[in-house]
Coordinates of C-alpha atoms in Angstrom, one line a residue:
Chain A
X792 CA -20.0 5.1 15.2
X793 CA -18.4 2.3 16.9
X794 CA -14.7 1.8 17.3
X795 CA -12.2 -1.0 18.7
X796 CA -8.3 -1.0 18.7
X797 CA -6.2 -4.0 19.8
X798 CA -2.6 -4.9 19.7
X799 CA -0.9 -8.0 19.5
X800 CA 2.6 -8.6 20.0
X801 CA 5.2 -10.9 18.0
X802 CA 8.3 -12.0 19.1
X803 CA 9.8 -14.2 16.1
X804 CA 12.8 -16.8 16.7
X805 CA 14.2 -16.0 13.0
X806 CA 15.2 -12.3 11.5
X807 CA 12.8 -13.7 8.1
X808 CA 8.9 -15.0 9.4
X809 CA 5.4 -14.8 8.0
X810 CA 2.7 -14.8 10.6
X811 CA -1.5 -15.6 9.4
X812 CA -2.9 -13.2 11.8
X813 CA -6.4 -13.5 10.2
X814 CA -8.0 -15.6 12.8
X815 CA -6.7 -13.1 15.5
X816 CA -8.2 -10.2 13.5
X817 CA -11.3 -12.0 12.7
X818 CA -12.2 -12.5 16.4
X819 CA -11.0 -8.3 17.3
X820 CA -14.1 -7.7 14.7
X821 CA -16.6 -10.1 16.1
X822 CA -16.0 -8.1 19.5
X823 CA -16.6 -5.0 18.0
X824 CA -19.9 -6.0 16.9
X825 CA -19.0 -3.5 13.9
X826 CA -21.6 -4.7 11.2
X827 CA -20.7 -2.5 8.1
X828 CA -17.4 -0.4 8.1
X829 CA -13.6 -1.4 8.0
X830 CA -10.6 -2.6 9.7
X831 CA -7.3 -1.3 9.8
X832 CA -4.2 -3.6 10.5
X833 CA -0.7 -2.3 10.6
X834 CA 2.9 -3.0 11.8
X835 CA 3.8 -0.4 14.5
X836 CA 7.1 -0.7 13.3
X837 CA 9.3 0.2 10.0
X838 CA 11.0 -2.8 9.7
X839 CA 8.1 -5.4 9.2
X840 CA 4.6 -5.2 6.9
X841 CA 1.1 -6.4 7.4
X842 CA -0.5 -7.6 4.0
X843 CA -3.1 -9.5 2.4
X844 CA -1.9 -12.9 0.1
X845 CA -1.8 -16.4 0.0
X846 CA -1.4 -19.2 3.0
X847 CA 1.0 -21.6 1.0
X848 CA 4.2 -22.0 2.4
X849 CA 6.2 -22.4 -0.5
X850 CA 5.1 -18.8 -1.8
X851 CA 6.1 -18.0 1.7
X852 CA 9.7 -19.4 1.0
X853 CA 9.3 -17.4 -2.4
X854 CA 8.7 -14.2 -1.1
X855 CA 11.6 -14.5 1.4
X856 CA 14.5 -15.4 -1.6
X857 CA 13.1 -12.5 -3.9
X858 CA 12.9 -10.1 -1.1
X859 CA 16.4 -11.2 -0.8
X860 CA 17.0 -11.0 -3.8
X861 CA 15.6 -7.0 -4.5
X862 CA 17.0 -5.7 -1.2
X863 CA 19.9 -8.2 0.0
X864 CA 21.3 -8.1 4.0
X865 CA 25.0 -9.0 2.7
X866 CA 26.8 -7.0 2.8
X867 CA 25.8 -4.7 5.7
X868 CA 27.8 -2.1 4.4
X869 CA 26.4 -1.7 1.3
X870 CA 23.9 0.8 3.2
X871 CA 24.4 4.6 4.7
X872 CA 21.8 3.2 7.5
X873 CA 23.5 0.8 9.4
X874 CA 26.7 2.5 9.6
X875 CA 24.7 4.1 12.6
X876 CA 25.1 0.6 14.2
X877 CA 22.3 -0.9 13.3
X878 CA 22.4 -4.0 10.3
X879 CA 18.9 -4.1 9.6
X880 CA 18.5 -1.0 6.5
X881 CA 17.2 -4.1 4.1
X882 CA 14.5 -4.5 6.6
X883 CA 13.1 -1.2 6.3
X884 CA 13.7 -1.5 2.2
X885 CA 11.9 -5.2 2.2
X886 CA 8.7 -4.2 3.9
X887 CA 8.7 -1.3 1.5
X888 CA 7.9 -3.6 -1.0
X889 CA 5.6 -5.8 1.1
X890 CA 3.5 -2.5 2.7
X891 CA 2.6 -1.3 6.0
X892 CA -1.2 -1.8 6.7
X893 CA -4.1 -3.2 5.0
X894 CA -7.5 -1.8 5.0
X895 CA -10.5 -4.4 5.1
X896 CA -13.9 -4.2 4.6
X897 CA -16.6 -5.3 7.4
X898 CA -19.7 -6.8 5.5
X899 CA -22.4 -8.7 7.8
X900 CA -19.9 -8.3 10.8
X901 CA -17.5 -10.3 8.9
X902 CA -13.9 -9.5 7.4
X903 CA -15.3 -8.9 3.5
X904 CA -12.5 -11.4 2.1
X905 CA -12.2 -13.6 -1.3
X906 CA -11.5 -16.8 -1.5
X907 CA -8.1 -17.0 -0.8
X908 CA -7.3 -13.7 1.0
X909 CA -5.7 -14.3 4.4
X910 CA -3.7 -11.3 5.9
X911 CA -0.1 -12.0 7.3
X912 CA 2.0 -10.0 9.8
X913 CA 5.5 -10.2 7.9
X914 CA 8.8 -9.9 10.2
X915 CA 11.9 -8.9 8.5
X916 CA 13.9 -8.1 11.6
X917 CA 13.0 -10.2 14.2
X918 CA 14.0 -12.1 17.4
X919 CA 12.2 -9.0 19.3
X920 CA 8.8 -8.1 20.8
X921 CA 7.0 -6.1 18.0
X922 CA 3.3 -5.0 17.6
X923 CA 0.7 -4.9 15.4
X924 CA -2.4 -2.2 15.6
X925 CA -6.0 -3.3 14.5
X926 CA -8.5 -0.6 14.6
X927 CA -12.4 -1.5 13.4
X928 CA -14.4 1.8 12.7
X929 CA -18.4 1.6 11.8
X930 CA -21.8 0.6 12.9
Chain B
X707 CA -22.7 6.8 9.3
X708 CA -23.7 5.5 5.6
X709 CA -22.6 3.0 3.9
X710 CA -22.6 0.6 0.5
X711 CA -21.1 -2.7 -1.2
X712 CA -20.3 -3.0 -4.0
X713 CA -18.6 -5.7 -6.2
X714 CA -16.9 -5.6 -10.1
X715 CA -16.2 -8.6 -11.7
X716 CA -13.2 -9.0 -14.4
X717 CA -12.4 -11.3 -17.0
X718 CA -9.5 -10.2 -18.6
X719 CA -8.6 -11.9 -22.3
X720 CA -4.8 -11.9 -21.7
X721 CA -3.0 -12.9 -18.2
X722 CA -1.6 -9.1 -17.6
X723 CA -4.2 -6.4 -18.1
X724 CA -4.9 -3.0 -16.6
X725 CA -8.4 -1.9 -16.9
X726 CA -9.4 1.7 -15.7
X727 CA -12.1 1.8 -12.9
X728 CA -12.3 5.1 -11.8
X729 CA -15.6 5.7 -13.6
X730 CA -17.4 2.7 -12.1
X731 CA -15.9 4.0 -8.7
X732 CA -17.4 7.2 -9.1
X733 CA -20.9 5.9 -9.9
X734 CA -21.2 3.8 -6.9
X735 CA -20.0 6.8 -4.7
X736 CA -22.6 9.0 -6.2
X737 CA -25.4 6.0 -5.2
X738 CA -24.3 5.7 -2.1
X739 CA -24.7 9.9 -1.0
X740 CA -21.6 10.1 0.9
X741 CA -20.3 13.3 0.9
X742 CA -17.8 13.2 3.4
X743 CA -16.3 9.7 4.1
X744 CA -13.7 7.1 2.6
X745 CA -13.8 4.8 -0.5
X746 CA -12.0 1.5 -0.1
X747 CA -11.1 -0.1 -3.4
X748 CA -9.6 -3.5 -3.1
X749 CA -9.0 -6.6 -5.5
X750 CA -10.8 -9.7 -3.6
X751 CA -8.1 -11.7 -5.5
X752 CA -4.3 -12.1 -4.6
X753 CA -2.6 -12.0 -8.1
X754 CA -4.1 -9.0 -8.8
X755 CA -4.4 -5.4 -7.6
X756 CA -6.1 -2.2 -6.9
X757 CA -3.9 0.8 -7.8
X758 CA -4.0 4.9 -8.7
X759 CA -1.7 5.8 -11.5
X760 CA -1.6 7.4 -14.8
X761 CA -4.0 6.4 -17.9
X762 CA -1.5 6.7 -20.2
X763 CA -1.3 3.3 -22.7
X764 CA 3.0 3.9 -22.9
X765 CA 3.2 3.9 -19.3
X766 CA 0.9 0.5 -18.7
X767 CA 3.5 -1.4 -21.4
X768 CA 6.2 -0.1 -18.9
X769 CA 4.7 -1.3 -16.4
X770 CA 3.9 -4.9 -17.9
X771 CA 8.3 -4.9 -18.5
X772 CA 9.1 -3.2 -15.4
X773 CA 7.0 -6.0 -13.2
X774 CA 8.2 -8.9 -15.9
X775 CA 11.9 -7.7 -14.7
X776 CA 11.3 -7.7 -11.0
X777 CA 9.2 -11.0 -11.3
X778 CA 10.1 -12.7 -13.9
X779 CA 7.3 -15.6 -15.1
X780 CA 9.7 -17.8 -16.3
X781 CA 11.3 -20.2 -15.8
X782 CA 8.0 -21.8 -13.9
X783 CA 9.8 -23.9 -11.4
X784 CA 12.1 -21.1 -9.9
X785 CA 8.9 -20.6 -7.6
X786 CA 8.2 -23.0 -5.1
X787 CA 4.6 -22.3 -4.9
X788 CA 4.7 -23.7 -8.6
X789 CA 5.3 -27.1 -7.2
X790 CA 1.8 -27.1 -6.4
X791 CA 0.3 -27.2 -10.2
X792 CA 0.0 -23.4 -10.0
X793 CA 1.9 -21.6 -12.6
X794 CA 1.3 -18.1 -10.9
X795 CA 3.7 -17.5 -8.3
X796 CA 4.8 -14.5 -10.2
X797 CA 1.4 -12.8 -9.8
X798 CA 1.7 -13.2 -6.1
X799 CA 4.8 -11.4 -6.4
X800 CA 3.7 -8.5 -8.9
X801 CA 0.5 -7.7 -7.1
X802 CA 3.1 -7.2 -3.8
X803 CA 4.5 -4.3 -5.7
X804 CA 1.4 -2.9 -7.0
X805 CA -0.7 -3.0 -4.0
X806 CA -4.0 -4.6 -3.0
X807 CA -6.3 -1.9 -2.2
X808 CA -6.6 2.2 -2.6
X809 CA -8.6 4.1 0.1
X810 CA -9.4 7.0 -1.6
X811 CA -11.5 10.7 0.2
X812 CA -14.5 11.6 -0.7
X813 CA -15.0 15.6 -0.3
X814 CA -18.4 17.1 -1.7
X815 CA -19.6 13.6 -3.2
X816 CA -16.8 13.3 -5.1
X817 CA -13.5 10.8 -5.4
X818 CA -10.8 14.2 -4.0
X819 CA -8.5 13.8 -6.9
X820 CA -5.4 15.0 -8.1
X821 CA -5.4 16.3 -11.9
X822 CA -3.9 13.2 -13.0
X823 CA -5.1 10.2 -10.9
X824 CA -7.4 7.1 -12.1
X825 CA -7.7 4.2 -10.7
X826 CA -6.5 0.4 -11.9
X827 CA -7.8 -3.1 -12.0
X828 CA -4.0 -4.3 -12.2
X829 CA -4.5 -8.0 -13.9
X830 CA -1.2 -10.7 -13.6
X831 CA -3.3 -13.8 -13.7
X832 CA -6.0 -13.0 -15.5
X833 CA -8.4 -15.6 -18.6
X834 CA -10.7 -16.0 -15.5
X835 CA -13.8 -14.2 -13.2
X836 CA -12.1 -12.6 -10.4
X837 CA -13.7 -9.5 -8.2
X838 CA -12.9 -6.1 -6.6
X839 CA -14.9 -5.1 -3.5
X840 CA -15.8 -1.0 -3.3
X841 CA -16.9 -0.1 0.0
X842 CA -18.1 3.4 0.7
X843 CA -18.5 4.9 4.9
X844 CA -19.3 8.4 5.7
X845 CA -22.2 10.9 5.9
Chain C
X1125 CA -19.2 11.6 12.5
X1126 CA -16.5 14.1 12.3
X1127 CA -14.7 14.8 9.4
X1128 CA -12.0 17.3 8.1
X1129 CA -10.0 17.7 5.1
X1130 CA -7.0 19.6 4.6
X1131 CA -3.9 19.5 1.8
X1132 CA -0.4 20.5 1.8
X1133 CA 1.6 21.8 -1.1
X1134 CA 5.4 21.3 -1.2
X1135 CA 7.5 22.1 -4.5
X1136 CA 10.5 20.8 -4.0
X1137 CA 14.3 22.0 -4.9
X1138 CA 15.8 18.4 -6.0
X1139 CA 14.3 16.0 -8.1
X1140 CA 14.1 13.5 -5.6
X1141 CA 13.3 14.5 -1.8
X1142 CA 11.7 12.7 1.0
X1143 CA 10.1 15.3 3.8
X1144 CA 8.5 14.1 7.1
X1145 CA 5.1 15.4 7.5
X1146 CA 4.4 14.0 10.6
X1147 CA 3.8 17.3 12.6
X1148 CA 1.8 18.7 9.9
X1149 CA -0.5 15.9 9.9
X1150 CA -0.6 15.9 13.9
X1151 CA -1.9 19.2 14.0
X1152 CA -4.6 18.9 11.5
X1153 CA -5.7 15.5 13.6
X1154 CA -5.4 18.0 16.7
X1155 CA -7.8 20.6 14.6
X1156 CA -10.1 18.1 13.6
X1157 CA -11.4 17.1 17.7
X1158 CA -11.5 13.6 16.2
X1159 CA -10.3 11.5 19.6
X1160 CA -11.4 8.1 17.9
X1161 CA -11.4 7.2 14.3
X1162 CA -9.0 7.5 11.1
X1163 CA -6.7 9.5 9.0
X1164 CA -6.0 9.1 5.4
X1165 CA -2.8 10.5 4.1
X1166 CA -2.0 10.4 0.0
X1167 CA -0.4 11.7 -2.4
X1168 CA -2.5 13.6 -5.3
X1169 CA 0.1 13.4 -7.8
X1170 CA 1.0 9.8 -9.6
X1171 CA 5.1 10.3 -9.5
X1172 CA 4.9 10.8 -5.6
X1173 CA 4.4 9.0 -2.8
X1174 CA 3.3 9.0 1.2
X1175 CA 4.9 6.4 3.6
X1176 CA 5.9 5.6 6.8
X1177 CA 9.1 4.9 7.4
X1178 CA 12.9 5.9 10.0
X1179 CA 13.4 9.2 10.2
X1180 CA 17.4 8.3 9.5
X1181 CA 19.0 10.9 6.4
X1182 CA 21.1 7.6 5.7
X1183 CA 18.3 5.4 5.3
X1184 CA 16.8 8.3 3.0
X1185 CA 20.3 7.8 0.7
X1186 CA 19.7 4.2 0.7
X1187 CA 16.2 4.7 -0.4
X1188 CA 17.0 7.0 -3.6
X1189 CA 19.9 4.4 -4.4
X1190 CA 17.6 1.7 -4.1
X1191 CA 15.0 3.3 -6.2
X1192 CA 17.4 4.2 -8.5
X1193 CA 18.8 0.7 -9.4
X1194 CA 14.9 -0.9 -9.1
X1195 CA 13.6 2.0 -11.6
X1196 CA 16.5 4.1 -13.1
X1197 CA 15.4 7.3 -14.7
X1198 CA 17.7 7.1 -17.6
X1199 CA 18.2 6.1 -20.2
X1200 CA 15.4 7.7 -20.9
X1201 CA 14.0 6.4 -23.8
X1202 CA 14.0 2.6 -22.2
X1203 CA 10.2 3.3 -21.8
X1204 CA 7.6 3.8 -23.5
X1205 CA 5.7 7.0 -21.4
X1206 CA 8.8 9.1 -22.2
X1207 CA 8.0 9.0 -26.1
X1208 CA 4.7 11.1 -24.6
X1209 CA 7.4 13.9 -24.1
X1210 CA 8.1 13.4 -20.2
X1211 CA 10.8 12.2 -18.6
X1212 CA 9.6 10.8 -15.4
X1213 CA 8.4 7.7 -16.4
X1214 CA 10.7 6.0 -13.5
X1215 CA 8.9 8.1 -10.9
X1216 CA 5.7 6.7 -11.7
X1217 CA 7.7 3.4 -10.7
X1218 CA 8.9 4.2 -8.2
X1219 CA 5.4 5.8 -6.5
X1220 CA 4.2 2.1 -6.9
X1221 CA 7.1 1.1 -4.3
X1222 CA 6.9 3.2 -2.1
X1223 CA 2.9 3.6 -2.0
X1224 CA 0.2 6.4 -3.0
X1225 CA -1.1 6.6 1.0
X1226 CA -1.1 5.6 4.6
X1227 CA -4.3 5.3 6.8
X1228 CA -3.1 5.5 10.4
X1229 CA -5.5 5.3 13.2
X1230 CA -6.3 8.3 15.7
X1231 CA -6.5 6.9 19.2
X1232 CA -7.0 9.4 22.5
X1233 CA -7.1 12.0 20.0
X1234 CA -3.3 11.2 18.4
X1235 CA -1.8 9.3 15.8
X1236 CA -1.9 5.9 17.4
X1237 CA 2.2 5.6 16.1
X1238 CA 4.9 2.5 17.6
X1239 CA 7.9 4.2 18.3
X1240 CA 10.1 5.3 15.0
X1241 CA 6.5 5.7 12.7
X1242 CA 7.1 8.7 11.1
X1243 CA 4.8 9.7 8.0
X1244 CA 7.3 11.2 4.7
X1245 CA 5.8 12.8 1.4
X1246 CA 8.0 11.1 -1.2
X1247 CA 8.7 13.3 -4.1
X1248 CA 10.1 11.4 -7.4
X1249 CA 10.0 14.1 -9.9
X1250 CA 10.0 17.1 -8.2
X1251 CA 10.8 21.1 -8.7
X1252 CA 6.9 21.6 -8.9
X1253 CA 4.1 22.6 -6.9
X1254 CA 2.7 18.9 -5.7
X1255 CA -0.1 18.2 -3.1
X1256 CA -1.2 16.2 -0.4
X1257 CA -4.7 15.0 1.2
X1258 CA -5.0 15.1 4.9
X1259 CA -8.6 13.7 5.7
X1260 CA -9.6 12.4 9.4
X1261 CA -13.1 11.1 9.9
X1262 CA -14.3 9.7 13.2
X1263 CA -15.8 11.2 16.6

């Protein structure tokens, strides 16, 4: 069995960001000359998702006003969590919703992808350095 | 370590459907002789999903209202991605709350299953061909 | 390839109860001698869930307030699954929120975790004997 792991690091310059990390993973599974097996991506942190949807960015504008909308910053004290100082408890609800990690299958050394699938790291507390974890496992 | 591809293809007569899978799983673990590994189960689409829940016909109409209610399909132009011709922005949203992918154990050359889980083809945009991807690795 | 599979039971005394697991599922990566590979976690019951998430008791209030208003358990008969004779139709909602399963990758021989990752069973409909898969595979 062969195995990789890498980490890339995101510092966002709003709280609210979607980030196409698929080109950064595709090259992590090229290196691990992994032919058949999988790759795991996953925030390292509880405040922000990796997933797998659509590059358009008005979907990405959609996704931000119905997170919003399910699990709304204002007003901060509407949650038990960020009377501990923090503000960011909608964070750790949004990327609930939106998921830690995806799994991926590696076919012909390549990320095993439909047509439109392109994975995104999504920030939902930014404005600091966060990471992302991509492990390939196979042969 | 073994492996296999494999790939379903759906068609679904109405836009929301949720088909049951877990037989067609099974068989392609059984071909591939794993006994100890992972299966990765994933829609190759992304208004659609992969999920393990209950086959119970009550339970998928809840589901159908439930996801209706947390993204609603109309009014069309409350989505921005629906500026683009699509009419499907919903789907992207529903298949965020249903997942894209299940990785389910394989112990003994079996899916290692609670008494009650079965796994979904979870439909929201559906009247067209669209894939899932199961990918077997183990021993 | 290494593998090993374990499961946990919990039965819990509330109806709703998130417990962290992390330790438990440390030591069964410690037991397993895998130092490079993966570990599945999931629930084998469809009204629970396994997630990672703050290991904050007033972020666990927000979440069962938050679950509550996305997916309230009563009235009852508002769906469909309860006519079967249950009354947990909301916790198979709920499961879909919060997720079936995390894979998390073993790294140096631990859970390869950012800072605050913590791994929680999520129990929606609780006060009975419930399970969780550990499996680690890798060498």
């Amino acid at each position: 069995m062969k195995s990789i792991t890498k980490y890339l690091t995101f510092h966002t310059e709003k709280k609210f960001k979607l980030v196409n990390i698929t080109s950064d993973v595709q090259k992590i599974v090229f290196e691990s000359k992994v032919t058949e097996g999988i790759c795991l991506v996953n925030s390292m942190h509880i405040t922000s998702s990796v997933f797998i949807n659509d590059n358009e960015s008005g979907l990405h504008q959609d996704f931000e006003t119905w997170l919003e909308n399910l699990a709304p910053h204002s007003p901060i004290n509407q949650y038990l969590h960020n009377d501990t100082g923090e503000d960011n408890a909608d964070a750790h609800l949004k990327r609930q919703i939106m998921g830690r990690e995806t799994v991926v299958a590696i076919t012909n050394g390549k990320l095993d992808f439909g047509p439109w699938e392109q994975i995104f790291y999504g920030e939902f507390d930014g404005c600091r350095n966060k990471k992302v974890l991509i492990k390939v496992i196979g042969e």
